[in-house]
Coordinates of C-alpha atoms in Angstrom, one line a residue:
X1 CA 0.0 0.0 0.0
X2 CA 1.1 3.6 -0.7
X3 CA 1.3 6.2 2.0
X4 CA -2.0 7.9 0.9
X5 CA -3.7 4.5 0.9
X6 CA -2.4 3.8 4.4
X7 CA -3.6 7.2 5.7
X8 CA -7.0 6.8 4.1
X9 CA -7.4 3.3 5.6
X10 CA -6.5 4.6 9.0
X11 CA -9.0 7.6 8.7
X12 CA -11.8 5.2 7.7
X13 CA -11.0 3.0 10.7
X14 CA -11.1 6.0 13.1
X15 CA -14.4 7.1 11.5
X16 CA -15.9 3.7 12.2
X17 CA -14.7 3.7 15.8
X18 CA -16.1 7.2 16.4
X19 CA -19.5 6.4 14.8
X20 CA -19.9 3.3 16.9
X21 CA -18.8 5.1 20.1
X22 CA -21.2 8.0 19.4
X23 CA -24.1 5.7 18.7
X24 CA -23.4 4.0 22.1
X25 CA -23.2 7.3 24.0
X26 CA -26.4 8.5 22.3
X27 CA -28.3 5.4 23.3
X28 CA -27.1 5.7 26.9
X29 CA -27.8 9.4 27.3
X30 CA -31.3 8.8 25.9
X31 CA -32.0 6.1 28.4
X32 CA -30.8 8.4 31.2
X33 CA -32.9 11.3 29.9
X34 CA -35.9 9.0 29.8
X35 CA -35.6 8.3 33.5
X36 CA -35.1 12.0 34.3
X37 CA -38.3 12.9 32.4
X38 CA -40.2 10.5 34.7
X39 CA -38.7 12.0 37.8
X40 CA -39.3 15.5 36.5
X41 CA -43.0 14.7 36.0
X42 CA -43.1 13.3 39.5
X43 CA -41.6 16.5 40.9
X44 CA -44.2 18.6 39.1
X45 CA -47.0 16.4 40.4
X46 CA -45.5 15.7 43.8
X47 CA -48.7 15.9 45.8
X48 CA -50.6 13.4 43.7
X49 CA -47.6 11.1 43.5
X50 CA -47.2 11.1 47.3
X51 CA -50.9 10.5 47.7
X52 CA -50.8 7.4 45.4
X53 CA -47.8 6.0 47.2
X54 CA -49.4 6.5 50.7
X55 CA -52.7 4.9 49.7
X56 CA -50.9 1.8 48.3
X57 CA -50.4 -1.4 50.4
X58 CA -47.0 -2.1 49.0
X59 CA -44.4 -1.1 46.4
X60 CA -45.9 -3.3 43.7
X61 CA -49.4 -1.7 44.1
X62 CA -47.8 1.8 44.1
X63 CA -45.8 1.0 41.0
X64 CA -48.9 -0.3 39.2
X65 CA -51.0 2.7 40.3
X66 CA -48.3 5.2 39.1
X67 CA -48.1 3.4 35.7
X68 CA -51.8 3.3 35.2
X69 CA -52.2 7.0 35.9
X70 CA -52.1 9.3 32.9
X71 CA -50.4 12.6 33.3
X72 CA -51.0 15.8 31.5
X73 CA -47.5 17.1 30.7
X74 CA -46.8 20.8 30.9
X75 CA -45.4 22.7 28.0
X76 CA -41.9 22.4 29.4
X77 CA -42.3 18.6 29.7
X78 CA -43.5 18.4 26.1
X79 CA -40.5 20.4 24.9
X80 CA -38.1 18.1 26.8
X81 CA -39.8 15.0 25.3
X82 CA -39.4 16.4 21.8
X83 CA -35.7 17.4 22.4
X84 CA -34.7 14.0 23.7
X85 CA -36.8 12.2 21.1
X86 CA -38.4 10.1 23.8
X87 CA -42.0 9.0 22.8
X88 CA -42.0 5.9 24.9
X89 CA -44.5 7.1 27.5
X90 CA -46.7 9.3 25.2
X91 CA -50.2 7.9 24.6
X92 CA -53.2 9.2 22.6
X93 CA -54.5 12.6 23.5
X94 CA -51.0 14.0 24.3
X95 CA -51.2 12.3 27.8
X96 CA -48.1 10.7 29.3
X97 CA -47.9 7.4 31.0
X98 CA -44.9 6.4 33.1
X99 CA -42.9 3.3 32.2
X100 CA -41.5 0.7 34.5
X101 CA -38.0 2.1 34.6
X102 CA -39.4 5.6 35.3
X103 CA -41.6 4.3 38.2
X104 CA -38.8 2.4 39.7
X105 CA -36.6 5.5 39.6
X106 CA -39.4 7.6 41.2
X107 CA -39.9 5.1 44.1
X108 CA -36.2 5.0 44.7
X109 CA -35.9 8.8 44.6
X110 CA -34.9 10.5 47.9
X111 CA -37.1 13.1 49.6
X112 CA -34.5 15.8 49.2
X113 CA -35.1 15.7 45.5
X114 CA -38.6 17.0 46.0
X115 CA -37.3 20.4 47.0
X116 CA -37.4 23.3 44.6
X117 CA -33.6 23.4 44.4
X118 CA -33.6 19.8 43.2
X119 CA -36.2 20.6 40.6
X120 CA -33.9 23.2 39.1
X121 CA -31.1 20.6 39.1
X122 CA -33.3 18.2 37.2
X123 CA -34.0 20.8 34.7
X124 CA -30.3 21.7 34.3
X125 CA -29.4 18.0 33.9
X126 CA -32.1 17.5 31.3
X127 CA -30.9 20.5 29.4
X128 CA -27.3 19.2 29.4
X129 CA -28.6 15.8 28.2
X130 CA -30.5 17.5 25.4
X131 CA -27.3 19.4 24.4
X132 CA -25.4 16.1 24.3
X133 CA -28.1 14.3 22.3
X134 CA -28.2 17.2 19.8
X135 CA -24.3 17.1 19.5
X136 CA -24.3 13.3 19.0
X137 CA -27.0 13.5 16.4
X138 CA -25.2 16.1 14.4
X139 CA -21.9 14.1 14.4
X140 CA -23.7 11.0 13.1
X141 CA -25.5 13.0 10.4
X142 CA -22.7 15.4 9.3
X143 CA -19.4 14.0 7.7
X144 CA -17.5 17.3 8.3
X145 CA -18.2 17.2 12.0
X146 CA -17.2 13.5 12.1
X147 CA -13.8 14.5 10.5
X148 CA -13.4 17.3 13.1
X149 CA -13.8 14.7 15.9
X150 CA -11.1 12.5 14.2
X151 CA -8.7 15.4 14.0
X152 CA -9.4 16.5 17.6
X153 CA -8.8 13.0 18.8
X154 CA -5.4 13.0 17.2
X155 CA -4.6 16.4 18.5
X156 CA -5.6 15.4 22.0
X157 CA -3.4 12.3 21.7
X158 CA -0.5 14.4 20.6
X159 CA -0.9 16.9 23.4
X160 CA -1.2 14.1 26.0
X161 CA 1.6 11.8 24.7
X162 CA 4.0 14.0 22.9
X163 CA 7.1 14.9 25.0
X164 CA 10.8 15.5 24.4
X165 CA 13.0 12.4 23.8
X166 CA 14.3 11.2 27.2
X167 CA 17.4 9.5 25.6
X168 CA 19.9 10.9 23.1
X169 CA 21.4 9.1 20.1
X170 CA 25.0 10.0 19.8
X171 CA 28.2 8.8 18.2
X172 CA 30.0 7.0 21.0
X173 CA 33.7 6.2 21.2
X174 CA 32.8 2.9 22.8
X175 CA 30.2 2.0 20.2
X176 CA 30.2 -1.8 19.5
X177 CA 30.9 -2.7 15.9
X178 CA 28.7 -5.6 14.7
X179 CA 31.7 -7.1 12.9
X180 CA 33.7 -7.3 16.2
X181 CA 31.1 -9.7 17.5
X182 CA 31.9 -12.2 14.8
X183 CA 34.5 -14.7 16.0
X184 CA 37.7 -15.2 14.0
X185 CA 37.6 -18.7 12.5
X186 CA 39.7 -20.3 9.8
X187 CA 37.6 -20.9 6.7
X188 CA 38.2 -22.8 3.5
X189 CA 36.8 -20.7 0.6
X190 CA 36.2 -22.5 -2.7
X191 CA 35.2 -21.1 -6.1
X192 CA 34.1 -23.3 -9.0
X193 CA 34.6 -22.8 -12.7
X194 CA 30.9 -22.2 -13.2
X195 CA 30.9 -19.4 -10.6
X196 CA 29.7 -21.0 -7.4
X197 CA 31.3 -19.9 -4.1
X198 CA 31.1 -21.0 -0.5
X199 CA 33.0 -21.1 2.8
X200 CA 33.5 -24.2 5.0
X201 CA 35.0 -24.3 8.5
X202 CA 38.5 -25.6 8.4
X203 CA 37.7 -27.9 11.3
X204 CA 35.4 -29.8 9.0
X205 CA 38.4 -31.1 7.2
X206 CA 40.0 -33.5 9.6
X207 CA 43.6 -34.6 9.1
X208 CA 44.1 -38.1 7.5
X209 CA 47.0 -40.5 7.3
X210 CA 49.0 -40.9 4.1
X211 CA 47.4 -43.3 1.7
X212 CA 43.8 -42.7 2.7
X213 CA 40.9 -42.4 0.4
X214 CA 40.3 -38.7 1.2
X215 CA 36.8 -37.2 1.3
X216 CA 34.5 -35.3 -1.0
X217 CA 35.7 -31.7 -1.0
X218 CA 32.7 -30.2 -2.8
X219 CA 29.5 -31.3 -4.3
X220 CA 29.6 -30.0 -7.8
X221 CA 28.2 -31.1 -11.1
X222 CA 30.2 -33.3 -13.4
X223 CA 31.1 -30.5 -15.7
X224 CA 32.0 -28.1 -12.9
X225 CA 35.3 -28.2 -10.9
X226 CA 36.8 -26.2 -8.0
X227 CA 39.3 -23.8 -9.6
X228 CA 40.2 -21.6 -6.6
X229 CA 40.7 -22.7 -3.0
X230 CA 42.3 -20.7 -0.1
X231 CA 42.3 -20.8 3.7
X232 CA 41.5 -17.4 5.4
X233 CA 39.8 -16.2 8.5
X234 CA 36.3 -14.9 8.7
X235 CA 37.4 -11.2 8.7
X236 CA 39.5 -11.4 5.5
X237 CA 38.3 -9.3 2.6
X238 CA 38.1 -11.0 -0.8
X239 CA 38.1 -9.0 -4.1
X240 CA 36.1 -10.3 -7.1
X241 CA 37.1 -8.8 -10.5
X242 CA 34.7 -9.1 -13.5
X243 CA 35.4 -9.1 -17.2
X244 CA 33.9 -5.6 -17.6
X245 CA 36.5 -4.0 -15.3
X246 CA 34.5 -3.8 -12.1
X247 CA 35.6 -5.1 -8.7
X248 CA 33.4 -6.3 -5.8
X249 CA 34.5 -6.8 -2.2
X250 CA 33.1 -9.1 0.4
X251 CA 34.2 -10.2 3.9
X252 CA 34.6 -14.0 4.2
X253 CA 31.9 -14.2 6.9
X254 CA 29.4 -12.8 4.4
X255 CA 30.0 -15.6 1.9
X256 CA 27.5 -18.5 2.1
X257 CA 28.4 -21.0 4.8
X258 CA 28.2 -24.6 3.6
X259 CA 29.3 -28.2 4.3
X260 CA 32.2 -29.9 2.4
X261 CA 29.7 -31.7 0.2
X262 CA 27.5 -28.6 -0.6
X263 CA 27.7 -26.8 -3.9
X264 CA 27.6 -23.2 -2.7
X265 CA 25.8 -20.2 -4.2
X266 CA 26.2 -18.6 -7.6
X267 CA 28.1 -15.3 -7.7
X268 CA 25.2 -13.9 -9.8
X269 CA 23.0 -14.2 -6.7
X270 CA 25.6 -12.4 -4.5
X271 CA 26.8 -9.5 -6.6
X272 CA 24.8 -7.2 -8.8
X273 CA 26.4 -8.5 -12.0
X274 CA 25.0 -7.1 -15.3
X275 CA 24.1 -9.1 -18.4
X276 CA 27.2 -10.8 -19.8
X277 CA 29.3 -9.9 -16.7
X278 CA 31.3 -12.7 -15.2
X279 CA 33.9 -12.9 -12.4
X280 CA 37.3 -13.7 -13.9
X281 CA 39.6 -13.3 -10.9
X282 CA 39.2 -13.9 -7.1
X283 CA 41.8 -12.5 -4.8
X284 CA 41.9 -12.6 -1.0
X285 CA 43.4 -9.5 0.5
X286 CA 46.2 -10.0 3.0
X287 CA 45.4 -8.9 6.6
X288 CA 46.8 -5.7 7.9
X289 CA 49.3 -7.6 10.2
X290 CA 50.8 -9.7 7.4
X291 CA 54.5 -9.7 7.1
X292 CA 54.5 -8.0 3.7
X293 CA 51.7 -5.7 4.5
X294 CA 49.2 -4.2 2.1
X295 CA 51.2 -1.1 1.6
X296 CA 54.0 -3.1 -0.1
X297 CA 51.7 -5.0 -2.5
X298 CA 50.4 -4.1 -5.9
X299 CA 47.7 -5.5 -8.1
X300 CA 48.2 -5.9 -11.9
X301 CA 45.4 -6.0 -14.5
X302 CA 45.6 -7.4 -18.0
X303 CA 43.2 -6.8 -20.8
X304 CA 42.4 -8.8 -24.0
X305 CA 43.9 -6.1 -26.2
X306 CA 47.3 -6.4 -24.6
X307 CA 47.2 -3.5 -22.1
X308 CA 48.4 -3.8 -18.5
X309 CA 48.1 -1.5 -15.4
X310 CA 49.5 -1.6 -11.9
X311 CA 47.8 -0.1 -8.9
X312 CA 48.6 -0.1 -5.2
X313 CA 46.5 -2.8 -3.5
X314 CA 45.5 -0.1 -1.0
X315 CA 43.4 1.5 -3.7
X316 CA 40.9 -1.2 -3.2
X317 CA 40.6 -1.1 0.6
X318 CA 37.2 0.5 0.2
X319 CA 34.7 -0.9 -2.4
X320 CA 31.0 -0.1 -2.1
X321 CA 28.4 -2.9 -2.1
X322 CA 27.5 -2.1 -5.7
X323 CA 31.1 -2.5 -6.8
X324 CA 33.4 0.1 -8.4
X325 CA 35.3 0.5 -11.6
X326 CA 38.7 -1.2 -11.3
X327 CA 39.8 -0.4 -14.8
X328 CA 38.2 1.6 -17.6
X329 CA 38.1 -0.5 -20.7
X330 CA 37.8 0.6 -24.3
X331 CA 34.7 -0.6 -26.2
X332 CA 35.2 -4.3 -27.2
X333 CA 38.0 -4.9 -24.7
X334 CA 37.6 -7.0 -21.5
X335 CA 39.6 -7.6 -18.3
X336 CA 41.3 -11.0 -18.5
X337 CA 42.9 -11.3 -15.1
X338 CA 44.0 -9.5 -12.0
X339 CA 46.8 -10.7 -9.6
X340 CA 48.5 -9.5 -6.5
X341 CA 52.2 -8.9 -7.0
X342 CA 55.3 -7.7 -5.4
X343 CA 57.8 -5.2 -6.9
X344 CA 60.3 -8.0 -7.5
X345 CA 57.9 -10.3 -9.4
X346 CA 57.6 -10.9 -13.1
X347 CA 54.5 -10.8 -15.4
X348 CA 53.9 -13.4 -18.1
X349 CA 51.3 -12.7 -20.7
X350 CA 50.1 -15.3 -23.3
X351 CA 48.2 -14.7 -26.5
X352 CA 45.7 -16.7 -28.5
X353 CA 48.1 -17.1 -31.5
X354 CA 50.9 -18.6 -29.4
X355 CA 52.9 -15.6 -28.3
X356 CA 54.2 -14.8 -24.7
X357 CA 56.1 -12.0 -23.2
X358 CA 57.8 -11.8 -19.8
X359 CA 58.8 -8.6 -18.1
X360 CA 59.4 -7.3 -14.6
X361 CA 56.5 -5.8 -12.6
X362 CA 58.7 -2.7 -12.0
X363 CA 58.7 -2.2 -15.8
X364 CA 55.0 -1.0 -15.4
X365 CA 54.7 2.3 -13.5
X366 CA 52.2 2.4 -10.6
X367 CA 49.0 4.3 -11.6
X368 CA 47.4 6.6 -9.0
X369 CA 43.9 6.5 -10.5
X370 CA 41.5 3.9 -11.9
X371 CA 40.3 5.7 -15.0
X372 CA 43.0 4.6 -17.3
X373 CA 43.2 1.5 -19.4
X374 CA 46.9 1.1 -18.7
X375 CA 49.9 0.9 -20.9
X376 CA 50.9 -1.5 -23.7
X377 CA 52.2 -4.8 -22.4
X378 CA 52.5 -6.8 -25.7
X379 CA 52.2 -5.8 -29.3
X380 CA 49.6 -8.2 -30.8
X381 CA 49.3 -9.1 -34.5
X382 CA 46.0 -8.8 -36.3
X383 CA 43.3 -11.1 -34.9
X384 CA 45.4 -11.9 -31.8
X385 CA 44.4 -11.3 -28.2
X386 CA 45.7 -11.9 -24.6
X387 CA 44.1 -15.0 -23.1
X388 CA 46.0 -15.2 -19.7
X389 CA 48.3 -13.4 -17.3
X390 CA 50.5 -15.1 -14.7
X391 CA 52.7 -13.7 -11.9
X392 CA 56.1 -15.5 -11.7
X393 CA 58.9 -15.5 -9.2
X394 CA 61.5 -12.8 -10.1
X395 CA 64.6 -14.8 -9.5
X396 CA 67.9 -13.0 -10.4
X397 CA 69.8 -15.2 -12.9
X398 CA 71.7 -14.5 -16.1
X399 CA 70.6 -16.0 -19.4
X400 CA 73.7 -18.1 -19.5
X401 CA 73.0 -19.5 -16.1
X402 CA 69.4 -20.3 -17.0
X403 CA 70.6 -22.1 -20.2
X404 CA 73.1 -24.1 -18.2
X405 CA 70.4 -25.0 -15.6
X406 CA 67.9 -26.1 -18.3
X407 CA 70.5 -28.7 -19.5
X408 CA 70.0 -30.6 -16.3
X409 CA 67.2 -33.2 -16.8
X410 CA 63.8 -32.0 -15.6
X411 CA 63.4 -35.1 -13.4
X412 CA 66.6 -34.3 -11.5
X413 CA 65.5 -30.7 -11.0
X414 CA 62.1 -31.6 -9.7
X415 CA 63.6 -34.2 -7.3
X416 CA 66.1 -31.7 -6.0
X417 CA 63.3 -29.1 -5.4
X418 CA 61.3 -31.6 -3.4
X419 CA 64.1 -33.2 -1.4
X420 CA 66.5 -30.3 -1.1
X421 CA 69.4 -32.6 -1.9
X422 CA 71.7 -33.2 -4.8
X423 CA 72.6 -36.7 -5.9
X424 CA 76.0 -37.8 -7.1
X425 CA 75.0 -37.8 -10.8
X426 CA 73.4 -34.4 -10.5
X427 CA 76.5 -33.1 -8.7
X428 CA 78.6 -34.2 -11.6
X429 CA 76.3 -32.4 -14.1
X430 CA 76.5 -29.3 -12.0
X431 CA 80.3 -29.4 -12.1
X432 CA 80.2 -29.7 -15.9
X433 CA 77.8 -26.8 -16.2
X434 CA 79.7 -24.7 -13.7
X435 CA 76.7 -24.3 -11.4
X436 CA 77.1 -24.0 -7.7
X437 CA 75.1 -26.4 -5.6
X438 CA 73.3 -23.8 -3.5
X439 CA 72.6 -21.8 -6.6
X440 CA 71.1 -24.9 -8.3
X441 CA 68.9 -25.7 -5.3
X442 CA 67.6 -22.1 -5.1
X443 CA 66.7 -22.2 -8.8
X444 CA 65.1 -25.6 -8.5
X445 CA 62.9 -24.4 -5.6
X446 CA 61.9 -21.3 -7.5
X447 CA 61.3 -23.1 -10.9
X448 CA 57.8 -22.9 -12.2
X449 CA 56.3 -24.7 -15.2
X450 CA 53.9 -23.1 -17.6
X451 CA 51.1 -25.3 -18.9
X452 CA 49.8 -24.3 -22.4
X453 CA 46.8 -25.9 -24.0
X454 CA 45.5 -25.4 -27.5
X455 CA 41.9 -25.7 -28.8
X456 CA 42.5 -29.0 -30.6
X457 CA 43.5 -30.7 -27.4
X458 CA 47.3 -30.5 -27.5
X459 CA 49.4 -29.1 -24.7
X460 CA 52.8 -29.1 -23.0
X461 CA 54.6 -27.9 -19.9
X462 CA 57.6 -25.5 -20.3
X463 CA 60.0 -24.2 -17.6
X464 CA 59.4 -20.5 -16.9
X465 CA 63.2 -20.1 -17.2
X466 CA 62.8 -20.5 -21.0
X467 CA 60.8 -17.3 -21.2
X468 CA 63.5 -14.6 -21.3
X469 CA 62.9 -11.3 -19.6
X470 CA 62.3 -8.4 -22.0
X471 CA 60.8 -4.9 -21.8
X472 CA 57.1 -4.6 -22.0
X473 CA 55.5 -3.6 -25.3
X474 CA 57.4 -6.1 -27.5
X475 CA 55.9 -8.8 -29.7
X476 CA 57.1 -11.5 -27.3
X477 CA 58.5 -15.0 -28.0
X478 CA 56.9 -18.2 -29.2
X479 CA 55.0 -20.0 -26.4
X480 CA 53.7 -22.9 -28.5
X481 CA 53.4 -23.6 -32.2
X482 CA 49.8 -22.8 -33.4
X483 CA 49.9 -25.1 -36.4
X484 CA 46.8 -26.5 -38.1
X485 CA 47.2 -29.6 -35.9
X486 CA 47.2 -27.6 -32.7
X487 CA 44.9 -24.7 -33.4
X488 CA 44.9 -21.5 -31.3
X489 CA 45.8 -21.3 -27.5
X490 CA 43.0 -21.5 -25.0
X491 CA 44.9 -21.4 -21.7
X492 CA 48.4 -20.8 -20.4
X493 CA 49.2 -20.7 -16.7
X494 CA 51.7 -22.0 -14.0
X495 CA 51.0 -25.4 -12.5
X496 CA 52.6 -27.5 -9.7
X497 CA 53.6 -31.1 -9.7
X498 CA 50.6 -32.1 -7.5
X499 CA 47.9 -30.3 -9.6
X500 CA 45.4 -31.8 -11.9
X501 CA 43.7 -30.0 -14.8
X502 CA 40.4 -30.4 -16.4
X503 CA 39.7 -29.7 -20.1
X504 CA 36.2 -29.0 -21.4
X505 CA 35.1 -28.9 -25.0
X506 CA 32.3 -27.0 -26.8
X507 CA 30.5 -30.4 -27.1
X508 CA 30.3 -30.7 -23.3
X509 CA 33.0 -33.4 -23.0
X510 CA 35.6 -33.2 -20.4
X511 CA 38.8 -34.9 -19.3
X512 CA 40.7 -34.7 -16.0
X513 CA 44.4 -35.5 -16.1
X514 CA 47.4 -35.2 -13.7
X515 CA 50.0 -32.5 -14.5
X516 CA 52.7 -35.0 -14.1
X517 CA 51.3 -36.9 -17.2
X518 CA 52.0 -33.8 -19.4
X519 CA 55.5 -33.8 -20.8
X520 CA 58.0 -30.9 -20.2
X521 CA 59.3 -29.6 -23.5
X522 CA 60.6 -26.4 -24.9
X523 CA 58.7 -23.3 -26.1
X524 CA 58.9 -23.8 -29.8
X525 CA 57.2 -27.1 -29.9
X526 CA 53.7 -28.4 -30.6
X527 CA 53.2 -30.4 -27.4
X528 CA 51.5 -33.7 -26.9
X529 CA 48.0 -35.0 -27.1
X530 CA 45.9 -34.2 -24.0
X531 CA 42.4 -34.6 -25.4
X532 CA 41.4 -36.5 -28.6
X533 CA 38.8 -34.1 -30.0
X534 CA 36.5 -35.0 -32.8
X535 CA 36.2 -33.2 -36.1
X536 CA 34.8 -29.7 -35.4
X537 CA 35.2 -30.1 -31.6
X538 CA 37.3 -27.5 -29.7
X539 CA 38.6 -27.2 -26.2
X540 CA 37.1 -24.1 -24.7
X541 CA 38.1 -24.0 -21.1
X542 CA 41.0 -25.3 -19.0
X543 CA 41.1 -25.1 -15.2
X544 CA 43.4 -26.3 -12.4
X545 CA 41.6 -28.8 -10.0
X546 CA 42.8 -27.9 -6.6
X547 CA 41.2 -30.9 -4.9
X548 CA 42.9 -33.4 -7.0
X549 CA 44.2 -35.5 -4.1
X550 CA 40.8 -37.2 -3.8
X551 CA 41.2 -39.3 -6.9
X552 CA 44.8 -40.0 -6.2
X553 CA 44.0 -41.3 -2.8
X554 CA 41.2 -43.5 -4.1
X555 CA 43.4 -45.0 -6.9
X556 CA 46.3 -45.9 -4.5
X557 CA 46.9 -49.7 -4.6
X558 CA 46.0 -51.4 -1.3
X559 CA 49.4 -53.0 -1.1
X560 CA 51.3 -49.8 -1.8
X561 CA 52.8 -49.4 1.7
X562 CA 56.2 -48.0 2.5
X563 CA 58.8 -50.7 2.7

C-alpha cells in the first residue's frame, strides 16, 4: 500500500470507531434522559404522587398505580420529550404514561429531590442531556463534524503523549561494531569454474593419514570443478574482479556457509552482475598484520587487447556494495585477469596465437587512479588477443646460467626441489655446467612450469626459465606452435607437480588429467595430445583442479605401503 492509501485506511478506521462510540453514547444518554423525564413529571405532580404511594399497600401496588395514571404534561415537559426524542410514554391525546424504569426511579428517589432546588437541578441536567443528544445526532449526520472529531482526537493524543525524547542518540567512542562480534575462525573458501562460491569451516576437514581415500571436497556437477581454494579467517576481505573491469569486495563471513559436500551459491546471486558480466579473478586480501603488508603490495590488471596496469593494492581497501570500476576498458575490450604482485615479481602474458612476453613488474609504472586502461604490455598481431596473465617469481639469474640450468634433466630438477638434496650424478652435471650447488637448489625451488593448452586438445609444460625477460611492449616470443594440428591457444598458466587439470570442449565433453602426465618440453614445440577431440570439436576451457588429491588417494593400490 502507498502512503496515501495507508492514511485513508486509518482515517476510515477512526471514523468507524467514532461512529460506533457516538451511537453507544447517544443510546445511553437517551436512556438516562428517559428516567429524568419521569422524575421531572413526579416532581411537578408531587402531591398526587405522594398520595398514590401513601394509599398503596406495598411497592408493587404503588408501582402499578403510578403506571396506570395518565399525566397531562406541561409545555416544558413536552419540549423536553421532543428534544430527547423520547416518545416511549406518550399515549393518545397527548397524555403521558410512566414506564416501569421511570416508576422504579421515582420510588427510589430520595425526599430531598422533592425540593425546589432539586427541581432546578433536574431541569439543568435534562438541558445538558439535550445538548449532548443534539451534538451526537449532528456528528452522526454530518461528515465534516465527524472528521473534526477524528482530528481533535489525534490532537488530544499528541498533546497528551508528545514529549521530548528522554534519551539521546550520539556517536560513542565505545560503540560496538557488529563485525567485532563475529569470532575469527579459519575458513576454506572455494570457487568453481561455473561461478559457485562457499566457505567451510577448516575444522570440518580432519587430518588423515597418508594413503587414505580422502573425502569429497565439494558437491559439484560433473562439468564443474573447483578452480580456486584458499584458507583465510572470517574477517579477511576478498576481491572479485569481473570481465567488464569492475571489482566487488566481500568479507569472508558474508560468503555463504556450507558443508564440504554442498555446492555453494552462484556469484550472480551475491553481486549485482550485469548481463554478460562474469567474475574472472578472485583475490583474497592480506590482513593488515601480514609480514609483507598491504602497503607493499600491488595489483596488476591485463586486458584482452594487450594492455596492463599496476595499482597499489591499498586503492581497493574501500569498495561499495554495488562494486566500483577497477579499470576503464575501451569498447570491445575486457579484463582478462588480476593478480596481487610484489615489486620483484615478473608478469607473463600469453596470447591466443601462441605468443608470450615476460617482463618485470617494476617495468610497469604504478598508476594513481582507476580511470586509465593502462599501458601496452604486448604488441599483438591482427586477430590476436591476450588469453591469460601469470605472476612469476622474479629470481635473479643471467641468461647463460638459465641455459646451463635447463641442460639438467627435468626429473633431477624436480627431485632436487622436493628433497632439497643433490645426488652424485646431478653433482657431476652441475660441475660440468659450472653451477654451484646452492645456486642450483635455489633455482630448483623457484622453478615454475607453464602449462599451455590449444583448442585442438594438445598441450605441454615448459619451464618458466625458458621465457626470457624483456621490456614490455614487445611482440614476445613463441609460447607454442599454433599449427593446423594444434589450433589456437585457449589457456596458459603455471602449474605445480601435484595439480590436476580439467579440459572441457564445446560439445560438453571433459577430461581430467594429472599435470605429471604432461611432458615438459621447450617453447617452440607443438606439445603432446591431452584430449582427442572429434572433427569440429574444440577445447574451450581449462582449469586447475585444486582438490585433485581425492582421486589420487582412491586409486592408490591397497598394497602400496612404505617398505
